[in-house]
Tab-separated table of C-alpha atoms and ligand atoms in Angstrom:
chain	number	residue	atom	x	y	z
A	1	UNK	CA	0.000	0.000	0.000
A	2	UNK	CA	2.529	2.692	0.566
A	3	UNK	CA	4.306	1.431	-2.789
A	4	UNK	CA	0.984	2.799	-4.386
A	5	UNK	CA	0.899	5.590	-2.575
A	6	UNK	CA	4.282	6.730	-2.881
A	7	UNK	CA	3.486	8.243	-6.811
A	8	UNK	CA	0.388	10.506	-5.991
A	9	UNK	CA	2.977	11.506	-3.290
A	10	UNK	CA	5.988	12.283	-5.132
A	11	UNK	CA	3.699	14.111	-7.650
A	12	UNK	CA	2.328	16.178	-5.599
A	13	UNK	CA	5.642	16.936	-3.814
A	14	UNK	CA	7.098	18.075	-6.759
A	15	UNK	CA	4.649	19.784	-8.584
A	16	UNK	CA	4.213	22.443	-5.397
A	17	UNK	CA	7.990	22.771	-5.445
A	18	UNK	CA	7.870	23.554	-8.381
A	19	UNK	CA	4.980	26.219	-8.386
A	20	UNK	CA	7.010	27.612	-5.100
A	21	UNK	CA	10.253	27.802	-6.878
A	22	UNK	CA	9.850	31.476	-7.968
A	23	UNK	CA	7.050	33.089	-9.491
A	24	UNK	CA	5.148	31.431	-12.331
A	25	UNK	CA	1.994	32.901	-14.632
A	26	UNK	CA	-1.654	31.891	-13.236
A	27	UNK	CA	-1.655	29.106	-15.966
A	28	UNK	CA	1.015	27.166	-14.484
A	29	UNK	CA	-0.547	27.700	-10.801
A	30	UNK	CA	-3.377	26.406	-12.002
A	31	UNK	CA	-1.788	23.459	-13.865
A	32	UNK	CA	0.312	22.537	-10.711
A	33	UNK	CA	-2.835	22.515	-8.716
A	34	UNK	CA	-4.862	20.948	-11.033
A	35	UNK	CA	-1.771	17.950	-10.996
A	36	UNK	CA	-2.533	17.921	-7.082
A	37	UNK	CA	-6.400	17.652	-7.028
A	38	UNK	CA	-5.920	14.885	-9.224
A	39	UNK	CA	-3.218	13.287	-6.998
A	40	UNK	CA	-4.812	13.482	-3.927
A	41	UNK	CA	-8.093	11.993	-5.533
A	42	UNK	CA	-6.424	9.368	-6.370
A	43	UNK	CA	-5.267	8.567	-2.787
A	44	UNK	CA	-8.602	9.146	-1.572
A	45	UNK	CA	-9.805	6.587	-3.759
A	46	UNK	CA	-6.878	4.135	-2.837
A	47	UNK	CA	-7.339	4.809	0.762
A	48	UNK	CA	-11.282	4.020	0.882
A	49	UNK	CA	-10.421	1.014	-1.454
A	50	UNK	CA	-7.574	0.331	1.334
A	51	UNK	CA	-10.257	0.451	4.289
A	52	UNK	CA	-12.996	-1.962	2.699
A	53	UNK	CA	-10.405	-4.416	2.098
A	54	UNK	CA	-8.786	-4.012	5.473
A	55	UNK	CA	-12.711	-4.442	7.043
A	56	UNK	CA	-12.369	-8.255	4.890
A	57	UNK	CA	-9.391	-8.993	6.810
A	58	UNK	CA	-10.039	-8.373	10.145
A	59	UNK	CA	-13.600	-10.404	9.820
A	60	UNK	CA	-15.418	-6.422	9.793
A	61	UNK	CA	-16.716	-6.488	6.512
A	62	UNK	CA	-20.266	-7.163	7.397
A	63	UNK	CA	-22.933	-7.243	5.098
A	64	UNK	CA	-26.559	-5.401	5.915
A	65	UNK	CA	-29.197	-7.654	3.907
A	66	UNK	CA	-32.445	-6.731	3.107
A	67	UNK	CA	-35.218	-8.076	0.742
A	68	UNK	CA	-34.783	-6.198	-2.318
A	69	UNK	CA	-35.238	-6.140	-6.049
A	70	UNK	CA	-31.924	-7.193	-8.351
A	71	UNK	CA	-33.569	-5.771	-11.247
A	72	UNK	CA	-34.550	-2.031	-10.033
A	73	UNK	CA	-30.933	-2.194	-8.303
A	74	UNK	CA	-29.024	-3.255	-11.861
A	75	UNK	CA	-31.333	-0.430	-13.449
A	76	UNK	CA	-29.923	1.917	-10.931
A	77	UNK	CA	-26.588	1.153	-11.895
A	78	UNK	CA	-27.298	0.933	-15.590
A	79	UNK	CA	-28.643	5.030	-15.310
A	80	UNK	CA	-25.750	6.264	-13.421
A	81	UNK	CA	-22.656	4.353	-16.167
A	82	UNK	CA	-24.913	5.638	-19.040
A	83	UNK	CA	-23.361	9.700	-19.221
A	84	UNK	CA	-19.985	7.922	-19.005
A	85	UNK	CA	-20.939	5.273	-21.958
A	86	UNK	CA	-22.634	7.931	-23.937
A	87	UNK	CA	-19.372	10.255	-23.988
A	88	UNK	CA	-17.670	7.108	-25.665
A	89	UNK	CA	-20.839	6.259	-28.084
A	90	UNK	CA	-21.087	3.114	-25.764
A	91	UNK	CA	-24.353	1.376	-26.269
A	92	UNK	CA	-25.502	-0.570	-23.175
A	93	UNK	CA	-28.407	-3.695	-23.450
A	94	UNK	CA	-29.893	-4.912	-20.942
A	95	UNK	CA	-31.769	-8.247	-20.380
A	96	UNK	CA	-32.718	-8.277	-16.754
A	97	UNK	CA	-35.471	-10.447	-15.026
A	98	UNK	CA	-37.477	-8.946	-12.566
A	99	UNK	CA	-36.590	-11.245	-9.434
A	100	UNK	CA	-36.450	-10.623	-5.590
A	101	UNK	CA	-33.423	-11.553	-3.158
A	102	UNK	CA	-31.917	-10.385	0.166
A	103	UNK	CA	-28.755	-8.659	-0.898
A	104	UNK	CA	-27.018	-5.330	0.881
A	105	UNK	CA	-28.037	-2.952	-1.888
A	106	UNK	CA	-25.651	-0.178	-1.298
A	107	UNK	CA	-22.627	-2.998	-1.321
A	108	UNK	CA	-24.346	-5.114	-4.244
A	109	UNK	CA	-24.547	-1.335	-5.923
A	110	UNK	CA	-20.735	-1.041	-5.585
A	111	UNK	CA	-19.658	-4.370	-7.140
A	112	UNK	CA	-22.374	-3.195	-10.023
A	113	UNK	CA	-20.682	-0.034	-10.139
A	114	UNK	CA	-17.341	-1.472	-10.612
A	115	UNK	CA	-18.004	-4.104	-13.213
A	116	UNK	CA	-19.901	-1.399	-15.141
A	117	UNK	CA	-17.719	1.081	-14.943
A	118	UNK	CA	-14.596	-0.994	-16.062
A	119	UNK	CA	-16.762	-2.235	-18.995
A	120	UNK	CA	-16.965	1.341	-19.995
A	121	UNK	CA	-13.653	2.434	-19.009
A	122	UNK	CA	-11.543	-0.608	-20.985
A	123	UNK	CA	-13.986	-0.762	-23.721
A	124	UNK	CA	-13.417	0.236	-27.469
A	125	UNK	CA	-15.198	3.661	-28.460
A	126	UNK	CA	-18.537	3.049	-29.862
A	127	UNK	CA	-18.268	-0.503	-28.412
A	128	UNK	CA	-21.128	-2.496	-26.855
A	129	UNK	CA	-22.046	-3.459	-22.694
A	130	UNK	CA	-24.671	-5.712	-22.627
A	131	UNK	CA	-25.713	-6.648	-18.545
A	132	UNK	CA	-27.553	-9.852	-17.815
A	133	UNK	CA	-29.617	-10.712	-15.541
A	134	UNK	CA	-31.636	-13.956	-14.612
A	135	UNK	CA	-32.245	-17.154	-12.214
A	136	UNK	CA	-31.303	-20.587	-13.077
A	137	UNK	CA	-32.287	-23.586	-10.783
A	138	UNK	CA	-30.966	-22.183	-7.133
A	139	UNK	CA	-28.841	-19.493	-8.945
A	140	UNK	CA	-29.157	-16.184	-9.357
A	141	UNK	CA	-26.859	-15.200	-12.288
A	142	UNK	CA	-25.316	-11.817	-13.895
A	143	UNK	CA	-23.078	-10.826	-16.318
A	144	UNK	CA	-21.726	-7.768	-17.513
A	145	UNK	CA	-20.108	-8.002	-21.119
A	146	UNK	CA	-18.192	-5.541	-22.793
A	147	UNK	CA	-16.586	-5.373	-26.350
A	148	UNK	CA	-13.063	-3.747	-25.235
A	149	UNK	CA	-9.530	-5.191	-26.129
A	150	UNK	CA	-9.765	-8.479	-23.781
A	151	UNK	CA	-7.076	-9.520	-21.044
A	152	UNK	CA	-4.514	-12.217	-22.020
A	153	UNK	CA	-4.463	-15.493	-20.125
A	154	UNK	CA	-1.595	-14.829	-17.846
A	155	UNK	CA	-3.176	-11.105	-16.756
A	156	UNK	CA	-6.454	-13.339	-16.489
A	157	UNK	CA	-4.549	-14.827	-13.528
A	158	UNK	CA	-4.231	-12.339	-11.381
A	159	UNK	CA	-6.936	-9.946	-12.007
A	160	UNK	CA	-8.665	-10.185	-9.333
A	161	UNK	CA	-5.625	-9.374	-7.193
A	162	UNK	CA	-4.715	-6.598	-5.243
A	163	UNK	CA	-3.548	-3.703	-6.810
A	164	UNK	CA	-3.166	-5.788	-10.159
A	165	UNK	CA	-3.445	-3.820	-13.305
A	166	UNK	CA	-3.015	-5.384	-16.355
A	167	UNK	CA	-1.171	-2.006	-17.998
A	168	UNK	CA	0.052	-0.630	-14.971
A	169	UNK	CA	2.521	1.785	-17.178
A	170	UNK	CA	-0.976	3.710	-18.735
A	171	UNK	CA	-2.568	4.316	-15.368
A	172	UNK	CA	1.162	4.894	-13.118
A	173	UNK	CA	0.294	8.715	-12.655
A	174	UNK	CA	-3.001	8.498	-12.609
A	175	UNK	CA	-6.451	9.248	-12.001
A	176	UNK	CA	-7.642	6.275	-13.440
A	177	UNK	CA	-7.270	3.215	-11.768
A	178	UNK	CA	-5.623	1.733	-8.430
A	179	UNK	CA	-6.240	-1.925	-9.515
A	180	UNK	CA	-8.126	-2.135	-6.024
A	181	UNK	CA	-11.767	-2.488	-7.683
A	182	UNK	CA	-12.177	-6.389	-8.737
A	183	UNK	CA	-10.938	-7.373	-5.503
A	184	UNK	CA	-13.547	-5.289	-3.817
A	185	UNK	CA	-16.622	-6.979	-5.984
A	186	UNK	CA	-15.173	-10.084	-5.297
A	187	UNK	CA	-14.961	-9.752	-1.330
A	188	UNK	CA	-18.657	-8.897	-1.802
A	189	UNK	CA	-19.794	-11.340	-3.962
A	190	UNK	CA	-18.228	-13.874	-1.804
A	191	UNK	CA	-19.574	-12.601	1.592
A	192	UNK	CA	-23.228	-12.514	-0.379
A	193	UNK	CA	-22.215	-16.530	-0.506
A	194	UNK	CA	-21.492	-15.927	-4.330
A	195	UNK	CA	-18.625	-16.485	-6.851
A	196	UNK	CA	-17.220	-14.281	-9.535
A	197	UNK	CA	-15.548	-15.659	-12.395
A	198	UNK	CA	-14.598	-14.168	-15.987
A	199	UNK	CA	-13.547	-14.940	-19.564
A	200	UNK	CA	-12.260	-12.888	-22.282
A	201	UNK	CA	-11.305	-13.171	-25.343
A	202	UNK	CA	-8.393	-10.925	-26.359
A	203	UNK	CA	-9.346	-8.633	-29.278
A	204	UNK	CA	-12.926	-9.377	-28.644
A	205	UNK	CA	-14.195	-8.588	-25.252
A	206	UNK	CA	-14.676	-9.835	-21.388
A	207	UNK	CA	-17.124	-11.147	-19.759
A	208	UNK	CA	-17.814	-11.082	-15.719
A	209	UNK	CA	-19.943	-13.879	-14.213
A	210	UNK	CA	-21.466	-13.373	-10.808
A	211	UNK	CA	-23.691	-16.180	-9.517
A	212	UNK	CA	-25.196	-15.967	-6.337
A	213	UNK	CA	-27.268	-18.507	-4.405
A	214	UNK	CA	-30.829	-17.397	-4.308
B	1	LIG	P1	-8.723	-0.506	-11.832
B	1	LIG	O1	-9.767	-0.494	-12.897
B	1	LIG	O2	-8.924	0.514	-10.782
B	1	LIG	O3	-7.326	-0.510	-12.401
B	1	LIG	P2	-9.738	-3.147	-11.144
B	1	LIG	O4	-9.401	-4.018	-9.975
B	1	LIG	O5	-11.152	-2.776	-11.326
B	1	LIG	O6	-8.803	-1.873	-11.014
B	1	LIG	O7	-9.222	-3.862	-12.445
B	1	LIG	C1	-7.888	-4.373	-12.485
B	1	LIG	C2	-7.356	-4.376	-13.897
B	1	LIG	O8	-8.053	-5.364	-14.664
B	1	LIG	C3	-7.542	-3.072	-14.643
B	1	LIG	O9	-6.487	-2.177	-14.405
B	1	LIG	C4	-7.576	-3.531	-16.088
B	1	LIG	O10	-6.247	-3.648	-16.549
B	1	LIG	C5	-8.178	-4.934	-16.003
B	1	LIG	N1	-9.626	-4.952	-16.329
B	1	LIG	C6	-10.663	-4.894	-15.468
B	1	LIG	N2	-11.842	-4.975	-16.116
B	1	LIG	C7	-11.539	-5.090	-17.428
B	1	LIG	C8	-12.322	-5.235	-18.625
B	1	LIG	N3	-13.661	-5.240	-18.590
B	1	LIG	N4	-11.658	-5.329	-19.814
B	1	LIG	C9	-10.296	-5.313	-19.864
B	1	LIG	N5	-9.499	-5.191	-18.770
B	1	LIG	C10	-10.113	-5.086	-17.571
């Protein structure tokens, strides 16, 4: 964890000493805090991601069930992804069956969120999501396919790994990732009793399955 930390760090670090230095134009003040607002939300979303995963080691992850319905709660999460899809011409289908279940909503919404979102963000412009959801025999099962550049066999491995990123080089500044996501929907599918597996197809696209017992 402090390996991850240490970039947004020395970013920030040197883009104030930089804008201290001697006196710059308001551009590059703004540009050097812009540089730091970014950094820092970066660590705030490593640090939250940090917390939840500490909570599933220490036995403190617990879950707050309640009877619910998966297909308002997928619909939910299809709304809030589709701004970010529609900047990228990203079409998302949906084939969801109406079905009831106790699940924590506002956890089930974050796994949701992070499958979705990661379909959008590694997809292909004007590429395709299409979610899935329905019941077979005791099984309630999703899936959230996307049409983006696929993950190669040996990345397949570890993605659901801590801090794993499959092109850790693209994100290394960044905003964008903090490879802390998949291993967050997985510690909830499994403490909803469930399983999360994927395939992909490199070129072609992923797919995330999420079964959970009903
Ligand atoms: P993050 O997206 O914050 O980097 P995640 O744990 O959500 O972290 O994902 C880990 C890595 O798995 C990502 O960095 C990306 O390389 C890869 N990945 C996740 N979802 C997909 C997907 N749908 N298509 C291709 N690669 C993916």
């Amino acid at each position: 964890a402090s390996h991850e930390m240490r970039t947004p760090i020395a970013v920030i670090l040197s883009k104030s000493q930089f804008a201290l230095s001697k006196e710059r134009s308001p551009e590059k003040y703004q540009e050097a805090l812009q540089t730091c607002v970014d950094s820092a939300q970066h660590m705030r979303t490593l640090t939250s991601g940090l917390l939840e995963l500490s909570k599933v080691d220490s036995g403190e992850f617990h879950l707050r069930p309640e009877l619910g319905n998966l297909e308002e709660l997928t619909g939910e999460v299809v709304k809030l992804i589709e701004p970010l899809a529609d900047d990228r011409e990203i079409k998302i289908k949906c084939n969801l069956q109406s079905m009831k279940a106790e699940f924590d909503p506002s956890k089930m919404r974050q796994a949701l969120l992070n499958l979705l979102g990661n379909a959008v963000k590694y997809n292909r412009e004007e590429g395709e999501i299409e979610v899935t959801l329905n019941k077979i025999g005791a099984e309630i099962l999703w899936s959230v396919r996307d049409t983006g550049p696929g993950i190669e066999p040996v990345a397949l491995k570890n993605i659901f790994g801590r801090f794993y990123q499959v092109d850790k080089a693209r994100t290394r500044t960044g905003r964008n990732g903090t490879g802390l996501g998949l291993p967050i929907t997985k510690a909830i599918v499994e403490a909803h009793g469930g399983t999360i597996s994927v395939e992909s197809e490199v070129e072609k696209g992923t797919t995330f399955h999420v079964s959970l017992p009903i």
